[in-house]
Amino acid sequence: MPEQVADQENQAPQQQTTAVHAYNPEVLQDMLPVYYRRLFPHLPFYRWLSYGSSEDAIFSNREISFTLQDDIYIRYLCFDTQAELEKEICSRNPIKIDIGPVMHSKPKNHRSIPGGLTPVQRELVFDIDMTDYDEVRTCCSGAGVCLKCWKFMVLAARVLDVALREDFGFEHIIWIFSGRRGIHCWVCDHQARHLDGRGRYAVAEYLNIITYASFAGGNSPRCSMGDRPHHSLKRALKIVEPMFEEIVLEDQNLFGTPKGVTKLLNMVHDDAARGELESYLQKNLEDGAHSRLVWESFIKYANSMRTSTTSAWSRKLKNIVAEIQLGLLYPRLDINVTRGFNHLLKAPFCIHPATGKVCVPFSVSAVAKFDPTTVPTITQLLHEINAFDDKSKSYMEAPEDKSRIKDHKKTSMFKGVVVFEEFLRKLERSQKSGSLQF
Amino acid sequence: MEFGLKKRARHEVKVEVASLETKYPHNVMMYHYPPTEDVHIDEFEELALERLRLLRVLDRASTRNLRVLSDEWKEIVSADLTREGLRSYLRLCSNGGSGKHEADIQTRRRDYLSHFILRLAYCRSEDLARWFVAREMELFRYKFAALSSAEVKQFLESNGFEIHPLTEAQKDEVKDGLYESTAGQSVAKIELLDFYKVPFTQVLDLVRGRRCYLKAGYAYVNTHDLVSLVGTKQQDEIEQGLQAAKTMVDDVEADDRISRTLKALHNSYTGRDYTVCRDAAVPIESLDQLSKTSMPLCMRICHEHIRANHHIKHTGRMQYGLFLKGIGVTLEDSLRFWREEFTKKMDSDKFTRSYEYNIYHNYGKKGSMVNYTPYSCAKIIKDVAGPGDCHGCPYKNMDQGSLKSKLSSYGLSASAIEEVMFFVSRGHYQIGCGKYFQLTHNSPVEPSINHPNNYFEESQMAMGNRQKRANGSAPPKARIRPDIKGHGDRSMLMGDDDDELWRIAETQERIMQSQKDISEAFNDDLDLTQIDY
C-alpha cells in the first residue's frame, strides 16, 4: 500500500504540486517538529553512526552539533543511545544538524579534559559546490541550479566515486544532495574513517587535479596530464569526454561569446601558442560563432600544429584537448573539507533552511536521473502526510503507533531512505563478516 | 679501589669504541632509541648548533622551491654544506651505506646525538615541529637516495621491513597500470625493476603526487620509490619522538644550562614568526598607499581585490588579515577596515554575525585565545588555490602572461619584468619576489624573502621609516665557525625578541593544545555553512 500511494504521488502533476506546496522559510520552525517526529529516519541514522557498535564508544563519543533558530549554534553534543538522540532532536528541533568526528572522550566534557579533545576517527568526506563551476556555466550562477548545470554534478559524482572504489578500494560510500547547490560524499569504510591528517591530505591531492591560474579577470582551470597520463586521469577522461559536447558545447555554449573564447584561450598554458591560436580563431571565425564551430576550429588548429616537432603544440600542449575537457568537467573539490579531520558536515536528511528541501541520499549509479529541482520540500512532505492521513483515517495520535515509524515511506522522500538503507545493509553485512573473520 | 675504578673506566672506553660501530652501523638511521651516553655540555651545544646549520642549509634550498633531490637542489646543498664546513655530513649524505672509517663513524654519532638534541628544542610548538620534521625528512631522503639497490635491501632487512618483490606473474597482471602510472621510469626500465605491493597509506607522498599505480587500496612501488615507504615510517618515528620529547621537556628545562641553549636555538635560526608587532601602529588609512609601496605582490593583490569587490574568501581573509596584524594594524582598526569594506555589500548585522568573531579570534581575543601567526611564504606557496581565489602566491598561481601584465601595470619596465620572470619560470618564487623588491626599491641588494611581513619590514627600512633590528638574524659565519666552545655564541643567540617569542610560543602551545580542535572546527564550519558568496 505505501508504494502504491507513493507512485500515485509521484505521478501527480508537477506544476500543481509546486504551486500548491511552495516553501515558506518563515514557517520552517513550525513544520520541523512534525518532520522530526514523523519523517526523520532516526533509527537508520543511528544505525549508520553506530557502525554496529563495532568499536568502543563509536557512537557516544561522536560530536554532533545543532543549529537552532536565530543562528544559535550548540556544539559538543553527544548521545549514548538512539532514543536519547531522537528525544533531543524532537525537543530542540534544530534547523541544521552537523556531524563531527568521534573523539577520544565524550565531547560534552570538552572543558574538563586536559589537553582538549582529540579526534579518533571520522568519515572521509567530500564537498562539491556548484558555485565553483560559475565560470564554466552560463545557465545559472551562485545558488541557482537547473538541470543543465546539474550535469556537472553528475560527472563529478561518477568520476569521484569510481576513483574511490577502484584506486583506494573503498566500498561504503554514500552520496547526499546538500539541499541547494552541492553534493556531499561520505566514505565510511573502516580504513577511511581511521585515516590520519596526512592520509586525508594525500587522498585529497590525488583526486584534485585542477589548478587555477589567475588572470586579470578571474581564474582559469588547468590540468596537466604529463607525458604519460596517470591511469586515473585516463579513466576520468573516458567518463567526461562523451558528455563534453552535450554539456559544454550545447547546454552551456561556453565558447559562444567573445568572453567564452577568451576562456578557451586562457586554458592554453603557453603564451606564444595562445597568441597564435587567438589570431587563427579571429581570422577563421565570426564573432558569436557557436561553441561547436569554435571547438572544431580549435581541434583542427591543434592537430595541424602538432605535426611540427618544434612547436609547443607537440610538446607542452600535446594533450591540450583532453586537458581542457578535464579542466572544465573534472570534479572541483573543496579539498579543505576533505583534509580537515575535525570538520563538521551537514547530516543527511536535514532540511535546508533556504530551500526547504530534504538533504536526500542518492545512488551514484542513478545520478543522471536525480533531479535536484524535484527533491521534496518539507512543505510538500507534510502535505503528503496529511493527504495520506485523511485518506486512511486510521492514524492514531499514539507516539508508539507502528505506522509512524514508516511514515517516510509514504512520501516522496522514500527513495532517499531506500538508498540509505541499502547502503546500511551493505555496511552492516561487511561488519558482520569482519567480526566472523576474527 | 682507585686502581680498580681506573681499570674499569678504561675497559668501558674500549667497549664504547667497539660498540660505536655497532651502534651506528649505517649512514641512514631511523632514530629509534634516544641515546643514553653522557655528553659534555659544551659538546651538547656544539652538536645542536652544527645540526641546526645543517638543517638551515636544507631550509635555504627549500626556499628556492626546487624539487628535493633534483640535480640543481643537490648542487646547491652540496656547495652550501662545503661552505658551512659540514663536509663530513656531505659525505654522510652522498656516499651511500656504511663507510668504516673512524671519521665516518664519528659523524654518524654526531648525526644521531644532534638529532635527539634538536628534538628537545623543536617539540615545543606545531610550527617548530613541522619545520623540523620537514628538514629532517629532506636530510633522510638525501641520504637514502645515495644507497645502491643492494644497500637498500640490506637496510630494509636490518630495520625490520618485511616486504617482498612481486613475482613475474603478479607483475604481469598489473603491467598496464604500471606502464601508465609509474612516474619517472621508462617502459623498458619498468619491465626490469622490482615492484612491491603495499597499502597506499604507507606511501602517501607517491599517492599525493600521482606517481604510482593504485588499485583496490594498494600502491605498486618500485625500488627507486621505496624511500617513500621507509620515509613514511621515519616521519612517524620523528613525530612520535617529538611528542615524547614534549612530555619530558619540563624536566630537561630544570637544568638552566640546557634550557638556555634550547631556548636560544629555536627562534634564532628559523626566524621570527611576526605574531607580535610592538614597535609600530599602522593606521588603516595608509593601507592603500602602503599596498603600492611596501607590500609584496601576494598582499597587494589581496588588498586590491578587497577594495574592488568588497569581499574576499576565507583563506584570503586569513592570509591578509594576519598580515595586517603582523604589520601593526590594531584589533579596533582591523574591525573597522573589514566592516567598512564588507558592509558595502552586506548589512552590518550579517557582518557582525559572520565575520567579527574570526577577527577577534585571530587577535587572540576569542575562542582558543591563541594569537595567530601571519602566514609565511612557505605556507602561502604550498596552499592550493581554488576557484575564485585570489590568495596564494601570485608568482606561482598567476598565468605568466597575466603576471607580466600585472607587473607592467605596477610600473616595471620590460627588462625588469624579464628579470623577475627568469626566476618565476624556474619555480623560484621567493627569489623572484626578492628581485621585485630590489627593482621597486632601487635596492643595491636583493633581499632574501621568506615571509610577507619580512618583506614589509625590509621595505619600511629601505624607505627609512624604521630602524633595523639587531637581533633575529643569522649570526655571521666568521663568528660561529672558529671556536664553538666559547661563550660568544650564546650571547649572540639570546635577545629580547627571542625571550618574548619564547614566552609567546609557550603560552600559545599550552592554550592551543587544549583548544586546537575547537578553533579549527569553528573556522571551517563557519566558512562552509554560514556565509553566502
PDB file of N, CA and C in Angstrom, chain B residues 203-236:
ATOM      1  N   VAL B 203      52.699   4.894   1.489  1.00  0.00           N
ATOM      2  CA  VAL B 203      53.463   5.665   0.505  1.00  0.00           C
ATOM      3  C   VAL B 203      52.674   6.906   0.098  1.00  0.00           C
ATOM      4  N   LEU B 204      52.278   7.685   1.087  1.00  0.00           N
ATOM      5  CA  LEU B 204      51.356   8.785   0.837  1.00  0.00           C
ATOM      6  C   LEU B 204      51.929   9.859  -0.089  1.00  0.00           C
ATOM      7  N   ASP B 205      53.230  10.078  -0.044  1.00  0.00           N
ATOM      8  CA  ASP B 205      53.760  11.118  -0.925  1.00  0.00           C
ATOM      9  C   ASP B 205      53.700  10.688  -2.390  1.00  0.00           C
ATOM     10  N   LEU B 206      53.826   9.381  -2.649  1.00  0.00           N
ATOM     11  CA  LEU B 206      53.654   8.910  -4.023  1.00  0.00           C
ATOM     12  C   LEU B 206      52.192   9.026  -4.452  1.00  0.00           C
ATOM     13  N   VAL B 207      51.284   8.727  -3.529  1.00  0.00           N
ATOM     14  CA  VAL B 207      49.859   8.857  -3.819  1.00  0.00           C
ATOM     15  C   VAL B 207      49.518  10.306  -4.106  1.00  0.00           C
ATOM     16  N   ARG B 208      49.993  11.186  -3.242  1.00  0.00           N
ATOM     17  CA  ARG B 208      49.654  12.604  -3.342  1.00  0.00           C
ATOM     18  C   ARG B 208      50.072  13.167  -4.692  1.00  0.00           C
ATOM     19  N   GLY B 209      51.233  12.742  -5.154  1.00  0.00           N
ATOM     20  CA  GLY B 209      51.752  13.263  -6.415  1.00  0.00           C
ATOM     21  C   GLY B 209      51.343  12.457  -7.620  1.00  0.00           C
ATOM     22  N   ARG B 210      50.487  11.466  -7.437  1.00  0.00           N
ATOM     23  CA  ARG B 210      50.056  10.581  -8.528  1.00  0.00           C
ATOM     24  C   ARG B 210      51.262   9.991  -9.244  1.00  0.00           C
ATOM     25  N   ARG B 211      52.199   9.433  -8.465  1.00  0.00           N
ATOM     26  CA  ARG B 211      53.431   8.914  -9.028  1.00  0.00           C
ATOM     27  C   ARG B 211      53.495   7.401  -9.082  1.00  0.00           C
ATOM     28  N   CYS B 212      52.434   6.717  -8.670  1.00  0.00           N
ATOM     29  CA  CYS B 212      52.457   5.264  -8.702  1.00  0.00           C
ATOM     30  C   CYS B 212      51.081   4.730  -9.079  1.00  0.00           C
ATOM     31  N   TYR B 213      51.059   3.437  -9.413  1.00  0.00           N
ATOM     32  CA  TYR B 213      49.795   2.789  -9.764  1.00  0.00           C
ATOM     33  C   TYR B 213      49.041   2.399  -8.492  1.00  0.00           C
ATOM     34  N   LEU B 214      47.770   2.736  -8.462  1.00  0.00           N
ATOM     35  CA  LEU B 214      46.927   2.431  -7.319  1.00  0.00           C
ATOM     36  C   LEU B 214      45.804   1.507  -7.754  1.00  0.00           C
ATOM     37  N   LYS B 215      45.602   0.448  -6.966  1.00  0.00           N
ATOM     38  CA  LYS B 215      44.477  -0.437  -7.276  1.00  0.00           C
ATOM     39  C   LYS B 215      43.955  -1.066  -5.995  1.00  0.00           C
ATOM     40  N   ALA B 216      42.669  -0.899  -5.769  1.00  0.00           N
ATOM     41  CA  ALA B 216      41.990  -1.527  -4.634  1.00  0.00           C
ATOM     42  C   ALA B 216      42.682  -1.261  -3.303  1.00  0.00           C
ATOM     43  N   GLY B 217      43.194  -0.063  -3.151  1.00  0.00           N
ATOM     44  CA  GLY B 217      43.812   0.321  -1.884  1.00  0.00           C
ATOM     45  C   GLY B 217      45.279  -0.015  -1.759  1.00  0.00           C
ATOM     46  N   TYR B 218      45.858  -0.585  -2.795  1.00  0.00           N
ATOM     47  CA  TYR B 218      47.285  -0.914  -2.764  1.00  0.00           C
ATOM     48  C   TYR B 218      48.047  -0.087  -3.793  1.00  0.00           C
ATOM     49  N   ALA B 219      49.256   0.296  -3.414  1.00  0.00           N
ATOM     50  CA  ALA B 219      50.136   1.028  -4.318  1.00  0.00           C
ATOM     51  C   ALA B 219      51.248   0.104  -4.779  1.00  0.00           C
ATOM     52  N   TYR B 220      51.640   0.241  -6.043  1.00  0.00           N
ATOM     53  CA  TYR B 220      52.707  -0.577  -6.624  1.00  0.00           C
ATOM     54  C   TYR B 220      53.945   0.294  -6.754  1.00  0.00           C
ATOM     55  N   VAL B 221      54.952  -0.043  -5.964  1.00  0.00           N
ATOM     56  CA  VAL B 221      56.115   0.825  -5.763  1.00  0.00           C
ATOM     57  C   VAL B 221      57.374   0.129  -6.264  1.00  0.00           C
ATOM     58  N   ASN B 222      58.197   0.823  -7.041  1.00  0.00           N
ATOM     59  CA  ASN B 222      59.447   0.227  -7.489  1.00  0.00           C
ATOM     60  C   ASN B 222      60.573   0.585  -6.525  1.00  0.00           C
ATOM     61  N   THR B 223      61.737  -0.052  -6.747  1.00  0.00           N
ATOM     62  CA  THR B 223      62.829   0.102  -5.786  1.00  0.00           C
ATOM     63  C   THR B 223      63.289   1.549  -5.637  1.00  0.00           C
ATOM     64  N   HIS B 224      63.179   2.331  -6.724  1.00  0.00           N
ATOM     65  CA  HIS B 224      63.608   3.729  -6.621  1.00  0.00           C
ATOM     66  C   HIS B 224      62.683   4.554  -5.747  1.00  0.00           C
ATOM     67  N   ASP B 225      61.463   4.103  -5.606  1.00  0.00           N
ATOM     68  CA  ASP B 225      60.488   4.856  -4.801  1.00  0.00           C
ATOM     69  C   ASP B 225      60.286   4.280  -3.415  1.00  0.00           C
ATOM     70  N   LEU B 226      61.112   3.295  -3.065  1.00  0.00           N
ATOM     71  CA  LEU B 226      60.965   2.706  -1.727  1.00  0.00           C
ATOM     72  C   LEU B 226      61.262   3.703  -0.624  1.00  0.00           C
ATOM     73  N   VAL B 227      62.000   4.753  -0.974  1.00  0.00           N
ATOM     74  CA  VAL B 227      62.278   5.786   0.031  1.00  0.00           C
ATOM     75  C   VAL B 227      60.979   6.331   0.595  1.00  0.00           C
ATOM     76  N   SER B 228      59.915   6.305  -0.212  1.00  0.00           N
ATOM     77  CA  SER B 228      58.614   6.803   0.250  1.00  0.00           C
ATOM     78  C   SER B 228      58.080   5.942   1.390  1.00  0.00           C
ATOM     79  N   LEU B 229      58.181   4.628   1.198  1.00  0.00           N
ATOM     80  CA  LEU B 229      57.723   3.688   2.221  1.00  0.00           C
ATOM     81  C   LEU B 229      58.508   3.856   3.511  1.00  0.00           C
ATOM     82  N   VAL B 230      59.813   3.859   3.374  1.00  0.00           N
ATOM     83  CA  VAL B 230      60.668   3.992   4.556  1.00  0.00           C
ATOM     84  C   VAL B 230      60.494   5.380   5.167  1.00  0.00           C
ATOM     85  N   GLY B 231      60.368   6.374   4.306  1.00  0.00           N
ATOM     86  CA  GLY B 231      60.212   7.742   4.782  1.00  0.00           C
ATOM     87  C   GLY B 231      58.964   7.943   5.606  1.00  0.00           C
ATOM     88  N   THR B 232      57.880   7.279   5.201  1.00  0.00           N
ATOM     89  CA  THR B 232      56.638   7.392   5.971  1.00  0.00           C
ATOM     90  C   THR B 232      56.864   6.888   7.395  1.00  0.00           C
ATOM     91  N   LYS B 233      57.561   5.779   7.498  1.00  0.00           N
ATOM     92  CA  LYS B 233      57.821   5.230   8.824  1.00  0.00           C
ATOM     93  C   LYS B 233      58.757   6.137   9.609  1.00  0.00           C
ATOM     94  N   GLN B 234      59.754   6.657   8.905  1.00  0.00           N
ATOM     95  CA  GLN B 234      60.706   7.561   9.564  1.00  0.00           C
ATOM     96  C   GLN B 234      59.997   8.796  10.106  1.00  0.00           C
ATOM     97  N   GLN B 235      59.095   9.344   9.285  1.00  0.00           N
ATOM     98  CA  GLN B 235      58.369  10.535   9.711  1.00  0.00           C
ATOM     99  C   GLN B 235      57.510  10.246  10.945  1.00  0.00           C
ATOM    100  N   ASP B 236      56.873   9.081  10.938  1.00  0.00           N
ATOM    101  CA  ASP B 236      56.095   8.678  12.116  1.00  0.00           C
ATOM    102  C   ASP B 236      56.985   8.609  13.352  1.00  0.00           C
TER     103      ASP B 236
END
